[in-house]
Short mmCIF file of C-alpha atoms (C1' of nucleotides) in Angstrom, two decimals:
data_model
loop_
_atom_site.label_atom_id
_atom_site.label_comp_id
_atom_site.label_asym_id
_atom_site.label_seq_id
_atom_site.Cartn_x
_atom_site.Cartn_y
_atom_site.Cartn_z
CA UNK A 1 11.79 -36.95 -3.55
CA UNK A 2 9.71 -38.03 -0.61
CA UNK A 3 10.33 -35.43 2.07
CA UNK A 4 10.56 -37.12 5.43
CA UNK A 5 8.85 -34.64 7.69
CA UNK A 6 8.29 -35.10 11.37
CA UNK A 7 4.89 -34.84 12.96
CA UNK A 8 5.63 -31.33 14.13
CA UNK A 9 6.36 -30.14 10.62
CA UNK A 10 3.37 -31.89 9.12
CA UNK A 11 1.07 -30.36 11.70
CA UNK A 12 2.42 -26.94 10.94
CA UNK A 13 1.75 -27.34 7.26
CA UNK A 14 -1.74 -28.59 7.97
CA UNK A 15 -2.46 -25.71 10.31
CA UNK A 16 -1.22 -23.19 7.77
CA UNK A 17 -3.36 -24.76 5.08
CA UNK A 18 -6.42 -24.81 7.32
CA UNK A 19 -6.03 -21.14 8.17
CA UNK A 20 -5.49 -20.22 4.55
CA UNK A 21 -8.53 -22.12 3.34
CA UNK A 22 -10.78 -20.72 6.04
CA UNK A 23 -9.62 -17.21 5.24
CA UNK A 24 -10.07 -17.56 1.51
CA UNK A 25 -13.51 -19.07 1.86
CA UNK A 26 -14.66 -16.25 4.09
CA UNK A 27 -13.04 -13.56 1.96
CA UNK A 28 -14.59 -14.86 -1.25
CA UNK A 29 -18.05 -15.07 0.23
CA UNK A 30 -18.12 -11.79 2.11
CA UNK A 31 -15.23 -9.62 0.94
CA UNK A 32 -11.82 -8.95 2.42
CA UNK A 33 -12.76 -5.97 4.54
CA UNK A 34 -15.88 -7.52 6.01
CA UNK A 35 -14.13 -10.50 7.54
CA UNK A 36 -12.19 -10.00 10.74
CA UNK A 37 -9.06 -11.80 11.80
CA UNK A 38 -10.71 -13.28 14.89
CA UNK A 39 -13.42 -14.71 12.72
CA UNK A 40 -10.85 -16.47 10.56
CA UNK A 41 -9.03 -17.70 13.63
CA UNK A 42 -12.25 -19.14 15.00
CA UNK A 43 -13.12 -20.79 11.70
CA UNK A 44 -9.66 -22.36 11.57
CA UNK A 45 -9.81 -23.27 15.26
CA UNK A 46 -6.62 -21.54 16.23
CA UNK A 47 -5.95 -18.54 18.39
CA UNK A 48 -5.55 -15.10 16.90
CA UNK A 49 -1.96 -15.15 18.09
CA UNK A 50 -1.20 -18.36 16.22
CA UNK A 51 -2.76 -17.03 13.04
CA UNK A 52 -0.31 -14.17 13.13
CA UNK A 53 2.66 -16.47 13.52
CA UNK A 54 1.75 -18.05 10.20
CA UNK A 55 0.63 -14.93 8.35
CA UNK A 56 2.20 -11.68 9.50
CA UNK A 57 -0.58 -9.52 8.12
CA UNK A 58 -4.14 -9.96 6.97
CA UNK A 59 -3.08 -9.26 3.40
CA UNK A 60 -0.54 -12.07 3.52
CA UNK A 61 -3.39 -14.51 4.05
CA UNK A 62 -4.27 -13.85 0.44
CA UNK A 63 -0.98 -12.88 -1.11
CA UNK A 64 1.73 -15.05 0.36
CA UNK A 65 1.32 -17.58 -2.42
CA UNK A 66 2.56 -14.97 -4.87
CA UNK A 67 5.99 -15.30 -3.35
CA UNK A 68 6.35 -18.53 -5.31
CA UNK A 69 5.94 -16.74 -8.62
CA UNK A 70 8.02 -13.69 -7.90
CA UNK A 71 11.07 -14.90 -9.77
CA UNK A 72 9.27 -16.49 -12.69
CA UNK A 73 10.42 -13.96 -15.27
CA UNK A 74 13.97 -14.18 -14.00
CA UNK A 75 13.90 -17.95 -14.33
CA UNK A 76 12.58 -17.74 -17.87
CA UNK A 77 15.45 -15.48 -18.84
CA UNK A 78 18.04 -17.70 -17.21
CA UNK A 79 16.62 -20.84 -18.76
CA UNK A 80 16.28 -19.45 -22.27
CA UNK A 81 17.79 -21.42 -25.17
CA UNK A 82 21.15 -20.24 -26.49
CA UNK A 83 20.79 -17.59 -29.14
CA UNK A 84 17.41 -16.47 -27.86
CA UNK A 85 17.10 -12.93 -26.55
CA UNK A 86 15.61 -12.42 -23.09
CA UNK A 87 12.69 -10.57 -24.59
CA UNK A 88 11.96 -13.30 -27.11
CA UNK A 89 12.07 -15.88 -24.35
CA UNK A 90 9.65 -13.90 -22.20
CA UNK A 91 7.38 -13.36 -25.17
CA UNK A 92 7.31 -17.05 -25.98
CA UNK A 93 6.70 -17.87 -22.35
CA UNK A 94 3.76 -15.50 -22.16
CA UNK A 95 2.19 -16.96 -25.30
CA UNK A 96 2.63 -20.41 -23.89
CA UNK A 97 1.07 -19.38 -20.59
CA UNK A 98 -1.89 -17.91 -22.45
CA UNK A 99 -2.31 -21.11 -24.43
CA UNK A 100 -2.22 -23.07 -21.18
CA UNK A 101 -4.73 -20.66 -19.63
CA UNK A 102 -2.28 -20.17 -16.81
CA UNK A 103 -3.96 -18.08 -14.10
CA UNK A 104 -0.97 -15.73 -13.92
CA UNK A 105 -1.99 -14.41 -17.33
CA UNK A 106 -5.43 -13.52 -16.04
CA UNK A 107 -6.86 -15.59 -18.88
CA UNK A 108 -8.77 -18.40 -17.26
CA UNK A 109 -12.45 -19.11 -16.88
CA UNK A 110 -11.94 -21.17 -13.77
CA UNK A 111 -14.53 -19.73 -11.39
CA UNK A 112 -12.27 -19.90 -8.37
CA UNK A 113 -9.47 -18.13 -10.17
CA UNK A 114 -11.84 -15.46 -11.47
CA UNK A 115 -13.32 -14.92 -8.05
CA UNK A 116 -9.86 -14.70 -6.59
CA UNK A 117 -8.83 -12.15 -9.19
CA UNK A 118 -11.92 -10.13 -8.43
CA UNK A 119 -11.04 -10.20 -4.76
CA UNK A 120 -7.63 -8.79 -5.58
CA UNK A 121 -8.79 -6.08 -7.93
CA UNK A 122 -11.68 -4.90 -5.79
CA UNK A 123 -9.71 -4.66 -2.55
CA UNK A 124 -7.46 -1.63 -2.42
CA UNK A 125 -5.15 -2.88 0.28
CA UNK A 126 -4.58 -6.10 -1.63
CA UNK A 127 -3.77 -4.58 -5.00
CA UNK A 128 -1.43 -2.18 -3.28
CA UNK A 129 0.34 -4.85 -1.36
CA UNK A 130 0.61 -6.88 -4.52
CA UNK A 131 2.93 -4.23 -5.86
CA UNK A 132 5.44 -5.19 -3.22
CA UNK A 133 5.72 -8.59 -4.86
CA UNK A 134 6.02 -6.90 -8.24
CA UNK A 135 8.98 -5.00 -6.84
CA UNK A 136 10.74 -8.20 -5.91
CA UNK A 137 9.92 -9.63 -9.30
CA UNK A 138 11.59 -6.61 -10.88
CA UNK A 139 14.68 -7.03 -8.75
CA UNK A 140 14.96 -10.67 -9.73
CA UNK A 141 14.49 -9.98 -13.42
CA UNK A 142 16.98 -7.14 -13.35
CA UNK A 143 19.52 -9.52 -11.87
CA UNK A 144 18.90 -12.06 -14.60
CA UNK A 145 19.21 -9.41 -17.30
CA UNK A 146 22.53 -8.29 -15.89
CA UNK A 147 23.73 -11.86 -16.06
CA UNK A 148 22.63 -11.81 -19.67
CA UNK A 149 25.05 -8.98 -20.30
CA UNK A 150 23.10 -5.79 -19.76
CA UNK A 151 24.56 -2.96 -17.73
CA UNK A 152 22.94 -2.20 -14.42
CA UNK A 153 20.86 0.77 -15.57
CA UNK A 154 19.63 -0.93 -18.71
CA UNK A 155 18.79 -4.08 -16.80
CA UNK A 156 16.75 -2.20 -14.26
CA UNK A 157 14.90 -0.11 -16.83
CA UNK A 158 14.15 -3.14 -18.95
CA UNK A 159 13.03 -5.19 -15.95
CA UNK A 160 10.65 -2.57 -14.68
CA UNK A 161 9.13 -2.13 -18.12
CA UNK A 162 8.69 -5.83 -18.71
CA UNK A 163 7.15 -6.63 -15.35
CA UNK A 164 4.71 -3.74 -15.44
CA UNK A 165 3.69 -4.54 -18.99
CA UNK A 166 2.99 -8.14 -18.05
CA UNK A 167 0.87 -6.87 -15.21
CA UNK A 168 -1.13 -4.66 -17.55
CA UNK A 169 -1.79 -7.61 -19.82
CA UNK A 170 -2.90 -9.79 -16.93
CA UNK A 171 -5.15 -7.05 -15.57
CA UNK A 172 -6.84 -6.62 -18.92
CA UNK A 173 -7.42 -10.31 -19.39
CA UNK A 174 -8.70 -10.64 -15.87
CA UNK A 175 -11.12 -7.77 -16.38
CA UNK A 176 -12.58 -9.51 -19.43
CA UNK A 177 -12.99 -12.70 -17.44
CA UNK A 178 -14.74 -10.87 -14.64
CA UNK A 179 -17.06 -9.32 -17.19
CA UNK A 180 -18.15 -12.84 -18.01
CA UNK A 181 -16.41 -13.50 -21.30
CA UNK A 182 -15.12 -17.05 -21.64
CA UNK A 183 -11.37 -17.50 -21.88
CA UNK A 184 -11.56 -19.22 -25.25
CA UNK A 185 -13.40 -16.27 -26.73
CA UNK A 186 -10.92 -13.73 -25.38
CA UNK A 187 -7.86 -15.79 -26.21
CA UNK A 188 -7.21 -14.35 -29.70
CA UNK A 189 -7.35 -10.78 -28.40
CA UNK A 190 -5.12 -11.72 -25.49
CA UNK A 191 -2.54 -13.11 -27.87
CA UNK A 192 -2.77 -10.04 -30.06
CA UNK A 193 -2.34 -7.77 -27.05
CA UNK A 194 0.68 -9.73 -25.85
CA UNK A 195 2.22 -9.57 -29.32
CA UNK A 196 1.59 -5.86 -29.46
CA UNK A 197 3.07 -5.35 -26.00
CA UNK A 198 6.24 -7.26 -26.81
CA UNK A 199 6.54 -5.46 -30.11
CA UNK A 200 6.44 -2.15 -28.28
CA UNK A 201 8.92 -3.40 -25.70
CA UNK A 202 11.32 -4.58 -28.35
CA UNK A 203 10.99 -1.92 -31.03
CA UNK A 204 10.10 1.02 -28.85
CA UNK A 205 7.36 3.57 -28.63
CA UNK A 206 8.73 6.00 -31.21
CA UNK A 207 6.78 4.56 -34.12
CA UNK A 208 3.71 3.98 -32.01
CA UNK A 209 3.52 7.55 -30.69
CA UNK A 210 4.45 9.78 -33.61
CA UNK A 211 4.50 13.56 -33.42
CA UNK B 1 -6.21 36.81 -8.43
CA UNK B 2 -6.78 37.66 -4.80
CA UNK B 3 -9.09 34.97 -3.49
CA UNK B 4 -11.59 36.50 -1.11
CA UNK B 5 -11.92 33.85 1.53
CA UNK B 6 -14.08 34.09 4.60
CA UNK B 7 -12.65 33.66 8.06
CA UNK B 8 -13.96 30.12 8.23
CA UNK B 9 -12.14 29.12 5.07
CA UNK B 10 -8.93 30.82 6.12
CA UNK B 11 -8.98 29.10 9.47
CA UNK B 12 -9.44 25.75 7.81
CA UNK B 13 -6.46 26.30 5.59
CA UNK B 14 -4.39 27.39 8.57
CA UNK B 15 -5.44 24.37 10.59
CA UNK B 16 -4.58 22.02 7.74
CA UNK B 17 -1.20 23.65 7.35
CA UNK B 18 -0.52 23.48 11.08
CA UNK B 19 -1.35 19.80 11.21
CA UNK B 20 0.76 19.07 8.16
CA UNK B 21 3.78 20.93 9.50
CA UNK B 22 3.58 19.32 12.90
CA UNK B 23 3.33 15.90 11.32
CA UNK B 24 6.22 16.44 8.96
CA UNK B 25 8.45 17.82 11.67
CA UNK B 26 7.79 14.84 13.91
CA UNK B 27 8.11 12.31 11.10
CA UNK B 28 11.41 13.72 9.93
CA UNK B 29 12.91 13.78 13.39
CA UNK B 30 11.71 10.37 14.59
CA UNK B 31 10.44 8.38 11.64
CA UNK B 32 6.96 7.72 10.33
CA UNK B 33 6.21 4.63 12.35
CA UNK B 34 7.43 6.00 15.64
CA UNK B 35 5.08 8.96 15.70
CA UNK B 36 1.47 8.34 16.63
CA UNK B 37 -1.55 10.17 15.35
CA UNK B 38 -2.49 11.45 18.80
CA UNK B 39 0.97 12.91 19.18
CA UNK B 40 0.56 14.85 15.97
CA UNK B 41 -2.89 15.99 17.00
CA UNK B 42 -1.53 17.24 20.31
CA UNK B 43 1.36 19.03 18.61
CA UNK B 44 -1.07 20.72 16.23
CA UNK B 45 -3.50 21.42 19.06
CA UNK B 46 -6.48 19.76 17.46
CA UNK B 47 -8.43 16.68 18.38
CA UNK B 48 -7.66 13.35 16.82
CA UNK B 49 -11.06 13.45 15.16
CA UNK B 50 -10.34 16.78 13.52
CA UNK B 51 -7.02 15.56 12.22
CA UNK B 52 -8.82 12.76 10.43
CA UNK B 53 -11.28 15.13 8.80
CA UNK B 54 -8.34 16.85 7.13
CA UNK B 55 -6.23 13.78 6.36
CA UNK B 56 -8.13 10.56 5.94
CA UNK B 57 -5.13 8.37 6.73
CA UNK B 58 -1.77 8.75 8.38
CA UNK B 59 -0.06 8.26 5.03
CA UNK B 60 -2.00 11.13 3.53
CA UNK B 61 -0.34 13.45 6.01
CA UNK B 62 2.79 12.93 3.96
CA UNK B 63 1.49 12.13 0.52
CA UNK B 64 -1.50 14.30 -0.17
CA UNK B 65 0.67 16.92 -1.78
CA UNK B 66 1.51 14.45 -4.54
CA UNK B 67 -2.03 14.78 -5.80
CA UNK B 68 -0.97 18.08 -7.36
CA UNK B 69 1.63 16.41 -9.55
CA UNK B 70 -0.31 13.38 -10.60
CA UNK B 71 -1.22 14.71 -14.02
CA UNK B 72 2.08 16.38 -14.79
CA UNK B 73 3.09 13.97 -17.55
CA UNK B 74 -0.34 14.20 -19.11
CA UNK B 75 -0.12 17.99 -19.15
CA UNK B 76 3.29 17.89 -20.77
CA UNK B 77 1.94 15.72 -23.56
CA UNK B 78 -1.09 17.91 -24.11
CA UNK B 79 0.97 21.10 -24.11
CA UNK B 80 3.68 19.85 -26.46
CA UNK B 81 4.56 21.96 -29.50
CA UNK B 82 3.08 20.90 -32.81
CA UNK B 83 5.22 18.35 -34.59
CA UNK B 84 6.78 17.10 -31.36
CA UNK B 85 6.16 13.52 -30.35
CA UNK B 86 4.83 12.84 -26.85
CA UNK B 87 8.00 10.99 -25.98
CA UNK B 88 10.24 13.81 -27.17
CA UNK B 89 8.19 16.29 -25.15
CA UNK B 90 8.47 14.17 -22.01
CA UNK B 91 12.18 13.72 -22.58
CA UNK B 92 12.74 17.43 -22.96
CA UNK B 93 10.63 18.09 -19.89
CA UNK B 94 12.66 15.66 -17.82
CA UNK B 95 15.94 17.23 -18.92
CA UNK B 96 14.59 20.63 -18.06
CA UNK B 97 13.44 19.43 -14.66
CA UNK B 98 16.88 17.99 -14.01
CA UNK B 99 18.51 21.27 -14.98
CA UNK B 100 16.15 23.11 -12.64
CA UNK B 101 16.91 20.56 -9.89
CA UNK B 102 13.20 20.01 -9.59
CA UNK B 103 12.56 17.77 -6.56
CA UNK B 104 10.32 15.48 -8.61
CA UNK B 105 13.45 14.29 -10.40
CA UNK B 106 15.05 13.29 -7.13
CA UNK B 107 18.00 15.45 -8.09
CA UNK B 108 18.21 18.13 -5.47
CA UNK B 109 20.58 18.76 -2.61
CA UNK B 110 18.05 20.70 -0.63
CA UNK B 111 18.29 19.09 2.81
CA UNK B 112 14.57 19.16 3.44
CA UNK B 113 13.82 17.54 0.11
CA UNK B 114 16.47 14.89 0.68
CA UNK B 115 15.19 14.15 4.16
CA UNK B 116 11.69 13.94 2.79
CA UNK B 117 12.78 11.54 0.08
CA UNK B 118 14.52 9.42 2.67
CA UNK B 119 11.33 9.34 4.71
CA UNK B 120 9.45 8.06 1.68
CA UNK B 121 11.97 5.44 0.66
CA UNK B 122 12.58 4.09 4.15
CA UNK B 123 8.92 3.75 5.09
CA UNK B 124 7.24 0.77 3.48
CA UNK B 125 3.69 1.96 3.89
CA UNK B 126 4.56 5.29 2.28
CA UNK B 127 6.32 3.94 -0.77
CA UNK B 128 3.48 1.52 -1.28
CA UNK B 129 0.83 4.15 -0.99
CA UNK B 130 2.80 6.32 -3.34
CA UNK B 131 2.10 3.77 -6.04
CA UNK B 132 -1.55 4.67 -5.83
CA UNK B 133 -0.67 8.12 -7.05
CA UNK B 134 1.47 6.57 -9.77
CA UNK B 135 -1.60 4.67 -10.88
CA UNK B 136 -3.56 7.86 -11.32
CA UNK B 137 -0.64 9.38 -13.13
CA UNK B 138 -0.69 6.46 -15.54
CA UNK B 139 -4.39 6.86 -16.14
CA UNK B 140 -3.97 10.54 -16.89
CA UNK B 141 -1.06 9.99 -19.23
CA UNK B 142 -2.85 7.18 -21.04
CA UNK B 143 -5.73 9.55 -21.63
CA UNK B 144 -3.43 12.19 -23.08
CA UNK B 145 -1.75 9.65 -25.34
CA UNK B 146 -5.10 8.53 -26.67
CA UNK B 147 -5.89 12.13 -27.48
CA UNK B 148 -2.58 12.21 -29.31
CA UNK B 149 -3.84 9.45 -31.55
CA UNK B 150 -2.75 6.20 -29.94
CA UNK B 151 -5.19 3.32 -29.63
CA UNK B 152 -6.31 2.38 -26.15
CA UNK B 153 -3.98 -0.57 -25.64
CA UNK B 154 -0.93 1.24 -26.97
CA UNK B 155 -1.70 4.30 -24.89
CA UNK B 156 -1.98 2.27 -21.73
CA UNK B 157 1.18 0.26 -22.36
CA UNK B 158 3.14 3.36 -23.24
CA UNK B 159 1.83 5.26 -20.23
CA UNK B 160 2.70 2.56 -17.77
CA UNK B 161 6.19 2.23 -19.21
CA UNK B 162 6.85 5.95 -19.17
CA UNK B 163 5.61 6.59 -15.66
CA UNK B 164 7.47 3.67 -14.16
CA UNK B 165 10.67 4.60 -15.97
CA UNK B 166 10.46 8.14 -14.65
CA UNK B 167 10.04 6.71 -11.19
CA UNK B 168 13.12 4.57 -11.58
CA UNK B 169 15.13 7.60 -12.63
CA UNK B 170 13.90 9.63 -9.68
CA UNK B 171 14.61 6.81 -7.26
CA UNK B 172 18.17 6.49 -8.50
CA UNK B 173 18.85 10.18 -8.29
CA UNK B 174 17.33 10.33 -4.85
CA UNK B 175 19.46 7.43 -3.68
CA UNK B 176 22.59 9.27 -4.78
CA UNK B 177 21.47 12.38 -2.93
CA UNK B 178 20.81 10.38 0.22
CA UNK B 179 24.27 8.91 -0.08
CA UNK B 180 25.58 12.44 0.25
CA UNK B 181 26.60 13.28 -3.31
CA UNK B 182 25.85 16.87 -4.28
CA UNK B 183 23.29 17.39 -7.03
CA UNK B 184 25.75 19.25 -9.25
CA UNK B 185 28.15 16.33 -9.15
CA UNK B 186 25.48 13.77 -10.02
CA UNK B 187 23.81 15.93 -12.65
CA UNK B 188 25.79 14.64 -15.65
CA UNK B 189 25.05 11.03 -14.77
CA UNK B 190 21.42 11.87 -14.19
CA UNK B 191 21.19 13.42 -17.65
CA UNK B 192 22.93 10.43 -19.18
CA UNK B 193 20.57 8.05 -17.41
CA UNK B 194 17.54 10.01 -18.58
CA UNK B 195 18.83 10.02 -22.15
CA UNK B 196 19.44 6.31 -21.96
CA UNK B 197 16.00 5.69 -20.52
CA UNK B 198 14.23 7.67 -23.22
CA UNK B 199 16.34 6.01 -25.87
CA UNK B 200 15.18 2.64 -24.64
CA UNK B 201 11.60 3.81 -24.45
CA UNK B 202 11.71 5.15 -27.99
CA UNK B 203 13.83 2.58 -29.77
CA UNK B 204 13.00 -0.45 -27.70
CA UNK B 205 14.86 -3.06 -25.76
CA UNK B 206 15.71 -5.35 -28.65
CA UNK B 207 19.10 -3.82 -29.34
CA UNK B 208 19.85 -3.38 -25.66
CA UNK B 209 19.13 -7.00 -24.72
CA UNK B 210 20.53 -9.09 -27.55
CA UNK B 211 20.41 -12.87 -27.58
"C1'" DG C 1 9.52 -41.73 30.47
"C1'" DA C 2 12.26 -37.19 31.42
"C1'" DG C 3 13.71 -33.10 30.00
"C1'" DA C 4 14.65 -29.87 26.17
"C1'" DA C 5 12.72 -27.34 22.51
"C1'" DA C 6 9.12 -25.67 19.79
"C1'" DT C 7 4.28 -24.43 19.32
"C1'" DT C 8 0.14 -22.63 20.95
"C1'" DT C 9 -2.63 -19.86 23.86
"C1'" DG C 10 -4.75 -16.13 26.65
"C1'" DC C 11 -4.39 -11.69 28.01
"C1'" DA C 12 -3.21 -7.15 28.17
"C1'" DC C 13 -1.95 -3.53 25.36
"C1'" DC C 14 -1.01 -0.19 21.48
"C1'" DT C 15 -2.36 2.27 17.21
"C1'" DG C 16 -5.10 3.73 13.25
"C1'" DG C 17 -9.57 4.79 12.23
"C1'" DT C 18 -14.86 5.46 12.88
"C1'" DA C 19 -19.61 6.57 15.09
"C1'" DT C 20 -22.20 9.50 17.75
"C1'" DA C 21 -23.75 13.15 20.00
"C1'" DG C 22 -22.93 17.46 21.92
"C1'" DT C 23 -20.20 22.10 21.93
"C1'" DT C 24 -18.25 25.96 19.85
"C1'" DA C 25 -17.37 29.09 16.24
"C1'" DT C 26 -18.59 31.42 11.89
"C1'" DC C 27 -21.89 33.02 8.66
"C1'" DT C 28 -26.24 35.25 6.95
"C1'" DA C 29 -30.11 38.10 7.28
"C1'" DC C 30 -32.41 41.33 9.54
"C1'" DG D 1 -25.54 43.84 16.83
"C1'" DT D 2 -28.40 39.98 17.47
"C1'" DA D 3 -30.83 35.32 16.12
"C1'" DG D 4 -30.87 31.49 14.17
"C1'" DA D 5 -28.70 28.38 10.73
"C1'" DT D 6 -24.78 26.01 9.58
"C1'" DA D 7 -20.26 24.38 9.62
"C1'" DA D 8 -16.32 22.93 12.35
"C1'" DC D 9 -14.61 20.94 16.38
"C1'" DT D 10 -14.29 17.94 20.52
"C1'" DA D 11 -14.86 14.08 23.96
"C1'" DT D 12 -15.90 9.60 24.49
"C1'" DA D 13 -16.50 5.13 23.44
"C1'" DC D 14 -15.64 1.70 20.23
"C1'" DC D 15 -13.67 -1.62 16.56
"C1'" DA D 16 -9.95 -4.12 14.08
"C1'" DG D 17 -5.18 -5.22 13.08
"C1'" DG D 18 -1.11 -6.31 15.29
"C1'" DT D 19 2.56 -7.13 19.25
"C1'" DG D 20 4.71 -8.54 23.86
"C1'" DC D 21 4.82 -11.72 27.36
"C1'" DA D 22 4.49 -15.53 30.28
"C1'" DA D 23 2.17 -19.80 30.93
"C1'" DA D 24 0.55 -24.14 29.07
"C1'" DT D 25 0.73 -27.71 25.73
"C1'" DT D 26 2.84 -30.62 22.35
"C1'" DT D 27 6.53 -32.78 19.95
"C1'" DC D 28 11.18 -34.32 19.86
"C1'" DT D 29 15.40 -36.68 21.58
"C1'" DC D 30 17.67 -39.81 24.30
#
DNA sequence: GAGAAATTTGCACCTGGTATAGTTATCTAC
DNA sequence: GTAGATAACTATACCAGGTGCAAATTTCTC
């Protein structure tokens, strides 16, 4: 378990962490667009050139951590208990995440997480770039659904629906948090919304949008 | 019907068109990233500053025309015949668009349209920015669905699902076109995929993704 | 400790985009 | 048609994100 890393590797990790923390601190206090790359580099005591070897774009300073979560839905589907449908597994996982106040649900009163979410939603270039990660998340989920027996078209359509619906739920929760409502207060609505969303995903829109 | 425009206004329209055509021609022949703004400005015989008064960003040189289509789904829902469900109206509209080889479906063999689609799908910054227009399309459709009687959450969830599914269909058709298949050959599959997609939207994923 | 390999740096450079201030063209009213 | 008024355009200088390159520094290996 204990990774034996050389000094070189440890220094790299420390440098990356230092840059990231400096960037986040500056972004949160003054906004993404009002902080320049050189400023971050100075705060982290590295050269501009070095900063860019760790983070290829300014947006990645904020978003690269999302790469860790990009296959979460796919993993949930793959790890589901026998006899459970992919949708049921994802539904259960979302309810569990809400109960845990997992930041990915948007439902958390943790000030840092709320501030971070605000940074994302108020910065156009960040919310746009975030969609790139959503795309990879869709690809991963589609792959898992194919493994579960769906044909390619169905898997892709289902994956894109599921991922975008989860995003809508998270956005709504996050908006409530940013409006100052405590997570515990919003929790029941968040659960109801998730239930509604998975009902629509599973049973379709026909009944919900009658003629 | 005949708009009486002054010389000033006519010149502006001509200038905008000239810039747009120069940009598109250069982009198509050499790729979005390998053509600079100054090059386009020179080709259109305007100053760089003037170019930016017409198109606020380089991406808008390609994408601004999508603004016209951003409320298409919403209009279809609002204009649906009495007794028709929103989903049925959108389904019928998509089938009609496929039959007409409307470029928005991705199903067209028109070389210019195919080249344009390739430009979009091969340029990261363009496909990302395109999602901004998708966002507005979702907002518009959600509004129309609320008018049709859906509650706010349902309308939003349905809208996001519908718009993203239509995008998936268009992307797939466009990919087939770029691979060189003629539209008439792909048409039956495209119809089948659209039918499948609207079936899933209407009846849900439960049956399609069993445990 | 020497040399190889990786990391960091400084510097020059490119591109997209903006600010400003001045020039040119069109419009309106007489 | 001419005189402003007004809108559009241009040149220039500038900023920020990002890259290429060669030199300098640091870590690794033996």
